GROMACS .gro file of N, CA and C in nm:
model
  327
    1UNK      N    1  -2.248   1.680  -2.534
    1UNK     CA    2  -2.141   1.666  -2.435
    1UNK      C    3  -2.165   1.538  -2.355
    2UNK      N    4  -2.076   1.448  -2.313
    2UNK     CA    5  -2.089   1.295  -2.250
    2UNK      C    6  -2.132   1.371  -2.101
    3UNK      N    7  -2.169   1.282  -2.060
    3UNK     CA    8  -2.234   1.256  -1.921
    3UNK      C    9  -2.112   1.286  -1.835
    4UNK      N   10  -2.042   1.399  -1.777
    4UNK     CA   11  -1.928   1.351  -1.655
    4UNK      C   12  -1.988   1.294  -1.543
    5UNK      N   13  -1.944   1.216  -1.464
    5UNK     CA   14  -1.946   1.163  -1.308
    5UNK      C   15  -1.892   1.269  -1.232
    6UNK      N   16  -1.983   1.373  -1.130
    6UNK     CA   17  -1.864   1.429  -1.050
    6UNK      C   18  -1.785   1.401  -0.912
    7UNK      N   19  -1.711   1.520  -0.945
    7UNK     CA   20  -1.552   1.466  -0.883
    7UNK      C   21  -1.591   1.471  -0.742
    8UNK      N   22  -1.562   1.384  -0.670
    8UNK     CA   23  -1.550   1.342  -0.479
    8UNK      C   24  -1.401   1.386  -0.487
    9UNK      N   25  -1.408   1.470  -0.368
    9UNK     CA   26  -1.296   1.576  -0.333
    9UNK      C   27  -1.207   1.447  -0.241
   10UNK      N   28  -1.096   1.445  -0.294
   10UNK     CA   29  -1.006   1.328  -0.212
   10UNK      C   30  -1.000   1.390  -0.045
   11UNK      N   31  -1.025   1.290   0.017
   11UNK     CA   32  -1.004   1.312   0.181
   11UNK      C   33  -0.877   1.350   0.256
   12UNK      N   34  -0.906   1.496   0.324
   12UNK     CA   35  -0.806   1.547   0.341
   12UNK      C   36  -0.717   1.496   0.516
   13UNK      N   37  -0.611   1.443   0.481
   13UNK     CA   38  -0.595   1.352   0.624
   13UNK      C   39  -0.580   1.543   0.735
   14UNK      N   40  -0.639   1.439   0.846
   14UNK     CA   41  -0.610   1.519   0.958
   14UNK      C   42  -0.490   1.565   1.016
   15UNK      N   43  -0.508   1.635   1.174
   15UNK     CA   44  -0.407   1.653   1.206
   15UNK      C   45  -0.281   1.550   1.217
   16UNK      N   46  -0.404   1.454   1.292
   16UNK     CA   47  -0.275   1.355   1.343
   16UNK      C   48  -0.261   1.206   1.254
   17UNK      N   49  -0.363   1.254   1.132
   17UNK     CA   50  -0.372   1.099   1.004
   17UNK      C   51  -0.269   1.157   0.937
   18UNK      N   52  -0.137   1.130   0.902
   18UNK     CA   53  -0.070   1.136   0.762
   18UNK      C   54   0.029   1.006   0.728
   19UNK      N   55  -0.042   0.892   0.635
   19UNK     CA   56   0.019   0.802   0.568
   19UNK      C   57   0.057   0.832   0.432
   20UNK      N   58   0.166   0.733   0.413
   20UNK     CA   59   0.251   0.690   0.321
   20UNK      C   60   0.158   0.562   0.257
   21UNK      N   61   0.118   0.578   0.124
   21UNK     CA   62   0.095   0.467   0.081
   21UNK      C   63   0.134   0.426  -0.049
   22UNK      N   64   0.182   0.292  -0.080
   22UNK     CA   65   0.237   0.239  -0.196
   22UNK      C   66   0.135   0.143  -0.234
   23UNK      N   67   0.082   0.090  -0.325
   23UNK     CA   68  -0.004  -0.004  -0.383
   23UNK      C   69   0.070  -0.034  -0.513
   24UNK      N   70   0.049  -0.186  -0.559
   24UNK     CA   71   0.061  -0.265  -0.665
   24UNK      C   72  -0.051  -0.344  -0.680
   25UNK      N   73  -0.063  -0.356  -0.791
   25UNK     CA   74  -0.210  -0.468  -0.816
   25UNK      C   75  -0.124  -0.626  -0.868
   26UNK      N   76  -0.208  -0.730  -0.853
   26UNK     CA   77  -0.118  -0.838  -0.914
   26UNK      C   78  -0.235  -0.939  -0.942
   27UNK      N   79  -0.229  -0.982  -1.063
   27UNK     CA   80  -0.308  -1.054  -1.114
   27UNK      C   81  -0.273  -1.205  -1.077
   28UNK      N   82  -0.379  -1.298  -1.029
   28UNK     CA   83  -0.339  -1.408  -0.971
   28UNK      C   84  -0.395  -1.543  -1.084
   29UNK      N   85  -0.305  -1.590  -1.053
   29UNK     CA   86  -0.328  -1.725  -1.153
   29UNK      C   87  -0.412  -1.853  -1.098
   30UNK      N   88  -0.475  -1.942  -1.161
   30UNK     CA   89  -0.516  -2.035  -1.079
   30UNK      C   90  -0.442  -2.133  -0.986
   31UNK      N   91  -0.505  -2.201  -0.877
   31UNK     CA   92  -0.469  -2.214  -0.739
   31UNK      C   93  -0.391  -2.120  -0.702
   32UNK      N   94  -0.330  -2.000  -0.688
   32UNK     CA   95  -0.257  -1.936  -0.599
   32UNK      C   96  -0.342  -1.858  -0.512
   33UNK      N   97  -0.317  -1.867  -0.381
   33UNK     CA   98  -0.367  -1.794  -0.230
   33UNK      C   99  -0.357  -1.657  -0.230
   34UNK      N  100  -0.414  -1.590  -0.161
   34UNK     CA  101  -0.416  -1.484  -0.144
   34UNK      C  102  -0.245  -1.427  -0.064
   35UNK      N  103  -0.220  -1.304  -0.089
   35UNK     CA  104  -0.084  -1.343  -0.021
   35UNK      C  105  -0.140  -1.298   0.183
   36UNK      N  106  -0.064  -1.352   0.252
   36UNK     CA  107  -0.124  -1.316   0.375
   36UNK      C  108  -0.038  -1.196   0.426
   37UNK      N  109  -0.121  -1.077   0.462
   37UNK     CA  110  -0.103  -0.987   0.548
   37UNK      C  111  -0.030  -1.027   0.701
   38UNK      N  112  -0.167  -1.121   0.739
   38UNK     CA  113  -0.143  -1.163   0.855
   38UNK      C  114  -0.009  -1.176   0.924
   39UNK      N  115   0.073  -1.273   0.806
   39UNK     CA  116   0.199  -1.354   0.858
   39UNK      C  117   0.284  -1.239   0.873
   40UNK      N  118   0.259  -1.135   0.781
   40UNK     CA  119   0.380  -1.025   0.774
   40UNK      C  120   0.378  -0.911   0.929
   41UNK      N  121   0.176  -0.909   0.926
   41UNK     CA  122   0.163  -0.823   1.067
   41UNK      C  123   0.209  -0.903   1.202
   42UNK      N  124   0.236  -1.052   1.212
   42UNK     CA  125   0.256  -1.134   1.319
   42UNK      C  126   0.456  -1.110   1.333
   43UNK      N  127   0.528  -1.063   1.222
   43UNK     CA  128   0.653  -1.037   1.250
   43UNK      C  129   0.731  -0.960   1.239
   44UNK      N  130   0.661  -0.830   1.239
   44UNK     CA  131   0.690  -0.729   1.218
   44UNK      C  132   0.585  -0.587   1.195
   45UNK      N  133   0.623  -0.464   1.310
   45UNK     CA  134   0.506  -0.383   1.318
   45UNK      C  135   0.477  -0.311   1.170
   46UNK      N  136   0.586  -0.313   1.075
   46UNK     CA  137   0.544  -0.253   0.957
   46UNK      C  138   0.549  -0.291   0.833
   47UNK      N  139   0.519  -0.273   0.757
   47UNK     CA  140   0.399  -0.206   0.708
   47UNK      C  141   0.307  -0.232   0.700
   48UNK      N  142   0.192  -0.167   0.751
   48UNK     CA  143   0.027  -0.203   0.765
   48UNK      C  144   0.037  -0.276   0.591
   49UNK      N  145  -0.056  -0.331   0.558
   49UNK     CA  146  -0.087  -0.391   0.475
   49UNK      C  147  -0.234  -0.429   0.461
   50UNK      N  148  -0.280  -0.396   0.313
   50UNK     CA  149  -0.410  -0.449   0.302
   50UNK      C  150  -0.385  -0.542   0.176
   51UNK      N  151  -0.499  -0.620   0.167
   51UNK     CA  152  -0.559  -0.679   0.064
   51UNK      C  153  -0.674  -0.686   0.007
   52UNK      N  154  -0.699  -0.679  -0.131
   52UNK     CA  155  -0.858  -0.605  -0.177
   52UNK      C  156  -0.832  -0.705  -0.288
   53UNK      N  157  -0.975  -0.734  -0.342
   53UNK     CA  158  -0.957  -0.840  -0.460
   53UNK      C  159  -1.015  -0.717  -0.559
   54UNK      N  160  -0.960  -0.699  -0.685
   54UNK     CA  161  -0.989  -0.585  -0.761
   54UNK      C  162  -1.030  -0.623  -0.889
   55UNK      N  163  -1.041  -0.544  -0.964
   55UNK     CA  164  -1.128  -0.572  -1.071
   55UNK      C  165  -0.987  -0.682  -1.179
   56UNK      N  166  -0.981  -0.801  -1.203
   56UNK     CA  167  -0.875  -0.821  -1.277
   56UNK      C  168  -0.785  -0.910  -1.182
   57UNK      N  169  -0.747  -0.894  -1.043
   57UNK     CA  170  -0.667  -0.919  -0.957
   57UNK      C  171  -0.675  -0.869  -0.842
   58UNK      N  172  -0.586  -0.879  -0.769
   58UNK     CA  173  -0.582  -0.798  -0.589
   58UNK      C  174  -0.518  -0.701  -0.578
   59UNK      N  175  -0.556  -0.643  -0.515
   59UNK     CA  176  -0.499  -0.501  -0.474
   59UNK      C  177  -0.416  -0.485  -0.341
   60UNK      N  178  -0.313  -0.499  -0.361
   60UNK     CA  179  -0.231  -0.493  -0.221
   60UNK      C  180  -0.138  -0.338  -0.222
   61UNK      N  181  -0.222  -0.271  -0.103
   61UNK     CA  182  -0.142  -0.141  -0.035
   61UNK      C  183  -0.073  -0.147   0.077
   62UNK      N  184   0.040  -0.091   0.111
   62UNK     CA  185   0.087  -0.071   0.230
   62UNK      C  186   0.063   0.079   0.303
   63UNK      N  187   0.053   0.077   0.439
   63UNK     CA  188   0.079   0.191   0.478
   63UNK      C  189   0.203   0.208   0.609
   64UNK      N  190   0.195   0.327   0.642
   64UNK     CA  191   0.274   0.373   0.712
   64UNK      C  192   0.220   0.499   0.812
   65UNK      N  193   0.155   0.449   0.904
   65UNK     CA  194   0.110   0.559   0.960
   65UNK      C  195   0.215   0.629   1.067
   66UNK      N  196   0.217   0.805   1.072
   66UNK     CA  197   0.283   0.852   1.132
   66UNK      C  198   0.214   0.970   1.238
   67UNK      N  199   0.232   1.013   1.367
   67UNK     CA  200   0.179   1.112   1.452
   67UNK      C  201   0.240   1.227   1.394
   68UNK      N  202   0.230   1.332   1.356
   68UNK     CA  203   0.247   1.449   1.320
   68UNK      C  204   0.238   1.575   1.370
   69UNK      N  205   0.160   1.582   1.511
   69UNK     CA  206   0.024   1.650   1.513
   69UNK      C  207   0.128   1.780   1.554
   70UNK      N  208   0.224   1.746   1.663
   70UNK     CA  209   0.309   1.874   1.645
   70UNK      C  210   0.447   1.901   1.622
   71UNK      N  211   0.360   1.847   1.497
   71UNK     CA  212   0.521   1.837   1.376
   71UNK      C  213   0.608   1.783   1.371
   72UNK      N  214   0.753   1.793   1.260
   72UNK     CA  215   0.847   1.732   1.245
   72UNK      C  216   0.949   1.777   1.179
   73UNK      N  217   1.067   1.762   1.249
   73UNK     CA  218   1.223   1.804   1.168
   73UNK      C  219   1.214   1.757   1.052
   74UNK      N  220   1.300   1.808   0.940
   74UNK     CA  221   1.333   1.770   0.799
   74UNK      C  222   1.404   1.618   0.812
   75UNK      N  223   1.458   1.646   0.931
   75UNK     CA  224   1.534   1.482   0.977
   75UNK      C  225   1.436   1.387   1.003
   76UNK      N  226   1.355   1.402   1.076
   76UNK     CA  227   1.259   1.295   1.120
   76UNK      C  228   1.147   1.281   0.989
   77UNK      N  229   1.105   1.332   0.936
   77UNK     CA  230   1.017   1.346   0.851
   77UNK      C  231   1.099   1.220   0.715
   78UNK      N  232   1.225   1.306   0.667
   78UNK     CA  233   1.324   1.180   0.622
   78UNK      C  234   1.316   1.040   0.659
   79UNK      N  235   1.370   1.011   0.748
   79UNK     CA  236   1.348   0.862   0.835
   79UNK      C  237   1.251   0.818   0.812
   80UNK      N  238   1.154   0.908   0.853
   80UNK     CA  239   0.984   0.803   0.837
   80UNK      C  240   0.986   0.800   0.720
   81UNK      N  241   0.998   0.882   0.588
   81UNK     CA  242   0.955   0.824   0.464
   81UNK      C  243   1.034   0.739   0.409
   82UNK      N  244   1.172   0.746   0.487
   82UNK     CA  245   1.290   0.650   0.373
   82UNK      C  246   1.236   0.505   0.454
   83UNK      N  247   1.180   0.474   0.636
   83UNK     CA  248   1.138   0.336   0.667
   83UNK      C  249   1.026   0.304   0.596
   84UNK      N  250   0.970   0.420   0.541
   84UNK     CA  251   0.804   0.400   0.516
   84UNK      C  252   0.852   0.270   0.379
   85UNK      N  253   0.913   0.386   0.270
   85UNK     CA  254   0.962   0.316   0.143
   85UNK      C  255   1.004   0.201   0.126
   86UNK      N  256   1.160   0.146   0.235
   86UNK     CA  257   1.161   0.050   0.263
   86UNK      C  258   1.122  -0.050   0.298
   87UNK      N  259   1.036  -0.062   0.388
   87UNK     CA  260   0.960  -0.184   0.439
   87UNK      C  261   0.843  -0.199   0.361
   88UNK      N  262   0.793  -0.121   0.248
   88UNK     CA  263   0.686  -0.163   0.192
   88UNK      C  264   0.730  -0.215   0.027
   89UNK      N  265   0.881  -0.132   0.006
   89UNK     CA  266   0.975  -0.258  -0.132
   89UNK      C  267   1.023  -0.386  -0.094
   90UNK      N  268   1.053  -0.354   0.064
   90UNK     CA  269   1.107  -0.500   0.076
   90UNK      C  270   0.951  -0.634   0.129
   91UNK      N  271   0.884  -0.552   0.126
   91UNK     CA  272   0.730  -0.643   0.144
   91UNK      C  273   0.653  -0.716  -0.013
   92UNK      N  274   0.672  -0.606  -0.098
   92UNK     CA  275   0.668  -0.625  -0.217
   92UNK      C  276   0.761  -0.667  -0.330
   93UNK      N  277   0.869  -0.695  -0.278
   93UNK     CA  278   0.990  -0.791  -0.355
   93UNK      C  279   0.975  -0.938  -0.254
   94UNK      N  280   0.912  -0.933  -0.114
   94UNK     CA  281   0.888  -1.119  -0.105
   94UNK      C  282   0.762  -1.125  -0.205
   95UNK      N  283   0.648  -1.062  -0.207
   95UNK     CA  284   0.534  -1.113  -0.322
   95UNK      C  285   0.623  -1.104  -0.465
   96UNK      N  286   0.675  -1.086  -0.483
   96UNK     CA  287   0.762  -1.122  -0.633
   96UNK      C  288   0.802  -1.255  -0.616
   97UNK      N  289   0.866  -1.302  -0.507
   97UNK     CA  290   0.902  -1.379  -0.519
   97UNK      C  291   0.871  -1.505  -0.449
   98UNK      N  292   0.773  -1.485  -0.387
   98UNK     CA  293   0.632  -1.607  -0.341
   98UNK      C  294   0.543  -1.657  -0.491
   99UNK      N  295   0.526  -1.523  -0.578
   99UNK     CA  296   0.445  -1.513  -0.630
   99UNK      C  297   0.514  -1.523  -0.820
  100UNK      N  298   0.654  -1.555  -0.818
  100UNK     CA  299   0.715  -1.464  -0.960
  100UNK      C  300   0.614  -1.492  -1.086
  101UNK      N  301   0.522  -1.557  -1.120
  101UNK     CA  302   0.465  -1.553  -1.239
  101UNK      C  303   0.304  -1.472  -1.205
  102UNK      N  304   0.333  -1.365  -1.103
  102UNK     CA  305   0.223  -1.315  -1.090
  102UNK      C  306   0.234  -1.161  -1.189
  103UNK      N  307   0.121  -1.143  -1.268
  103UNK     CA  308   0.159  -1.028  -1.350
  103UNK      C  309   0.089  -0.927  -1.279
  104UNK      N  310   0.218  -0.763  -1.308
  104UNK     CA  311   0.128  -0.659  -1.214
  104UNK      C  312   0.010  -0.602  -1.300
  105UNK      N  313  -0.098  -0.604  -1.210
  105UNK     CA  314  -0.229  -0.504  -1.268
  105UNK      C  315  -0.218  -0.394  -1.270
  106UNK      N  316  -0.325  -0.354  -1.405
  106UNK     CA  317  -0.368  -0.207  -1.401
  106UNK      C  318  -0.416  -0.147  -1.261
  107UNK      N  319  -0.319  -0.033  -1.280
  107UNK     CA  320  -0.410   0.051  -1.125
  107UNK      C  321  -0.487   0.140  -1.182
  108UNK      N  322  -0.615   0.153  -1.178
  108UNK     CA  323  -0.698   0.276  -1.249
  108UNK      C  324  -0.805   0.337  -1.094
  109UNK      N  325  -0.722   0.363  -0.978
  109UNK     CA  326  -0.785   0.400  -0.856
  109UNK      C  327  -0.764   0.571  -0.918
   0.00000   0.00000   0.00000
């Protein structure tokens, strides 16, 4: 029987942790920059954004953090995920197009 690695129990967010997260990987070509977080967090509060250099390319996630702690209408809960969605396609259609000959990476997280 092969060797398994065992399983680390995914982290269960708290009361008041519950994000939205979207990730794409994108393989970068020579001279191209990293894309900047920064410029996007300097004009606008959302979407958190990271950048990770990954095996192959970078790893860019967005998040969306929301307070929860005592709860939420089917309405509000809506809103936050349809702004969550939005602002992190429309974050990831400017890297398409800062970036268009950037190819997307394997995600194997």
């Amino acid at each position: 029987m092969p060797h398994e690695r065992p399983r680390t129990p995914s982290p269960v967010p708290g009361p008041t942790t519950h994000r939205l997260r979207l990730r794409q990987g994108l393989r970068r070509g020579k001279g191209q920059q990293r894309p900047s977080a920064n410029d996007v967090h300097a004009s606008r509060l959302y979407p958190h954004i990271s950048v990770e250099q990954g095996d192959g390319g970078l790893r860019v996630s967005t998040r969306h953090p929301g307070d929860f702690q005592h709860g939420a209408t089917d309405d509000q809960l809506t809103l936050h995920i349809t702004n969550a969605l939005s602002s992190a396609l429309a974050y990831f259609n400017e890297l398409d197009a800062q970036y268009p000959d950037a190819e997307p990476a394997a995600y194997n997280r």
